[in-house]
Amino acid sequence: MNIKINENYDNLVQNYLFTETARRIREFSAKNPDKKVIKLSIGDVTLPLTKTVIEAMHKATEEMGHQETFRGYPSEYGSDFLRAAISKYYGTFGLKIDDEEIFISDGAKSDCGNIVDILGDNDVLIPDPVYPVYMDSNIMSGRNIELLPGNIDNGFLPMPDGLAKKPYVIYLCSPNNPTGAAYSREQLVEWVKYAKESGSLIIFDSAYEAFIQDKDYPHSIYAIEGARECAVEICSFSKMAGFTGTRCSWAVFPNELVVGDKSLQKLWARRQATKFNGVPYVVQRAAEAALTPEGFKEAMDNIKYYMENAKLIADLLTEKGIWFSGGVCSPYIWLKCPKEMDSWTFFDWLLDNAQVAGTPGAGFGAEGEGFFRLTAFGSRENTEEAIERLRKLL
Ligand code: PLP
């Protein structure tokens, strides 16, 4: 063939993180068949969908099998009932988001990755370490990327101090994957102020907002005055209601997001209508059920379970005097590797000596070197056993 391909793909860094951790665990288990490895590396929910969600899915499935209630293509923007339910959810935080500002999607990953379609060749600011999709999707589009380094000094919550006042596309992830750190209200005020003064756009990934347990940490960027004029928000049912395998999320494009006479909401609507055919009816009904009082209570019970795991891990690290972030508003706990070990040395050391697996921080960005991610998504039993092993070792 003689076609031209997108050569920006050559610039992607091969990320062997999860294949390499899986390979090392497999190799260890093959050599030590009598030793049980506990994975505190799980980045996926493990509790099943809740009763209310499953009932709604069954009911919607039944509807699809009858002539009178069968549905074909859903709306590309999301069904009215789910957009209304999400608008109502924002209302519980005292925020007014209109139904038309909400776009339903099959995952926050899709929206985080696809938003580059409607943006031009801007300089892009991305925290380091962070969820890799922002970086990779911008590399694929050939954008110029500047990193916002996270470290112990800033609590892995980089701020705009010292940045040039130029129009950037800024990705913020709060609570953050992998560091578990969440921006406080005051910090988000600073970011919104910076974005407005510099003419920048914030893409706010709030996929873990449901884990926030402290009122000083906003669940939505729109809790900050002025954010409607400078921020898109992307959120998901994945971690909130266990939809990682079911797939449903949303993005908010407020009416105020305009560049000259062009509306970002209209561009996104056009993009979705052209490239996306909507989320299955059954899944949208399930997502709607997750936001009913009963469904939401069940979702929060599951989150409570994970957060109790997180607290057990956090308490152990406090007891051992090991620096960490997260575990309070997030299922992730991000710790400084003891004894100045680098991320992969610590991974091997933990596996060899305690048969506990985590995720090396270096895999999430250069600033993650020397750090390590543990997650609260395991069972209570496994988490407790892992903690006992770590208590003896650390
Ligand atoms: N954003 C962050 C920060 C994540 O960690 C993840 C998944 O791990 C996603 C988005 C993707 O979510 P979804 O399952 O909705 O695609």
JSON list of C-alpha atoms in Angstrom, two decimals, residues 77 83 97-103 118 228 232 251-259 262-273:
[
{"chain": "A", "resi": 77, "resn": "TYR", "atom": "CA", "xyz": [-26.69, 12.33, 22.74]},
{"chain": "A", "resi": 83, "resn": "ARG", "atom": "CA", "xyz": [-30.00, 13.10, 30.81]},
{"chain": "A", "resi": 97, "resn": "ILE", "atom": "CA", "xyz": [-26.90, 21.56, 34.71]},
{"chain": "A", "resi": 98, "resn": "ASP", "atom": "CA", "xyz": [-29.53, 21.44, 31.95]},
{"chain": "A", "resi": 99, "resn": "ASP", "atom": "CA", "xyz": [-30.39, 18.16, 30.27]},
{"chain": "A", "resi": 100, "resn": "GLU", "atom": "CA", "xyz": [-29.18, 19.46, 26.88]},
{"chain": "A", "resi": 101, "resn": "GLU", "atom": "CA", "xyz": [-25.74, 20.17, 28.36]},
{"chain": "A", "resi": 102, "resn": "ILE", "atom": "CA", "xyz": [-25.31, 16.45, 29.21]},
{"chain": "A", "resi": 103, "resn": "PHE", "atom": "CA", "xyz": [-24.10, 13.95, 26.62]},
{"chain": "A", "resi": 118, "resn": "ILE", "atom": "CA", "xyz": [-13.28, 19.13, 18.34]},
{"chain": "A", "resi": 228, "resn": "ARG", "atom": "CA", "xyz": [-19.16, 26.93, 33.24]},
{"chain": "A", "resi": 232, "resn": "VAL", "atom": "CA", "xyz": [-15.91, 20.44, 30.26]},
{"chain": "A", "resi": 251, "resn": "ALA", "atom": "CA", "xyz": [-19.85, 14.59, 29.52]},
{"chain": "A", "resi": 252, "resn": "VAL", "atom": "CA", "xyz": [-21.08, 18.08, 30.38]},
{"chain": "A", "resi": 253, "resn": "PHE", "atom": "CA", "xyz": [-20.69, 20.89, 27.84]},
{"chain": "A", "resi": 254, "resn": "PRO", "atom": "CA", "xyz": [-22.18, 24.03, 29.42]},
{"chain": "A", "resi": 255, "resn": "ASN", "atom": "CA", "xyz": [-23.88, 26.56, 27.14]},
{"chain": "A", "resi": 256, "resn": "GLU", "atom": "CA", "xyz": [-21.29, 29.19, 28.12]},
{"chain": "A", "resi": 257, "resn": "LEU", "atom": "CA", "xyz": [-18.35, 27.33, 26.50]},
{"chain": "A", "resi": 258, "resn": "VAL", "atom": "CA", "xyz": [-17.77, 29.40, 23.39]},
{"chain": "A", "resi": 259, "resn": "VAL", "atom": "CA", "xyz": [-14.85, 30.35, 21.18]},
{"chain": "A", "resi": 262, "resn": "LYS", "atom": "CA", "xyz": [-18.61, 28.77, 18.05]},
{"chain": "A", "resi": 263, "resn": "SER", "atom": "CA", "xyz": [-20.15, 26.66, 20.80]},
{"chain": "A", "resi": 264, "resn": "LEU", "atom": "CA", "xyz": [-18.18, 23.65, 22.08]},
{"chain": "A", "resi": 265, "resn": "GLN", "atom": "CA", "xyz": [-21.49, 22.00, 22.96]},
{"chain": "A", "resi": 266, "resn": "LYS", "atom": "CA", "xyz": [-22.61, 22.26, 19.32]},
{"chain": "A", "resi": 267, "resn": "LEU", "atom": "CA", "xyz": [-19.26, 20.93, 18.08]},
{"chain": "A", "resi": 268, "resn": "TRP", "atom": "CA", "xyz": [-19.50, 17.97, 20.45]},
{"chain": "A", "resi": 269, "resn": "ALA", "atom": "CA", "xyz": [-23.10, 17.31, 19.42]},
{"chain": "A", "resi": 270, "resn": "ARG", "atom": "CA", "xyz": [-21.96, 17.29, 15.78]},
{"chain": "A", "resi": 271, "resn": "ARG", "atom": "CA", "xyz": [-19.04, 15.02, 16.57]},
{"chain": "A", "resi": 272, "resn": "GLN", "atom": "CA", "xyz": [-21.21, 12.54, 18.45]},
{"chain": "A", "resi": 273, "resn": "ALA", "atom": "CA", "xyz": [-23.96, 12.56, 15.83]}
]
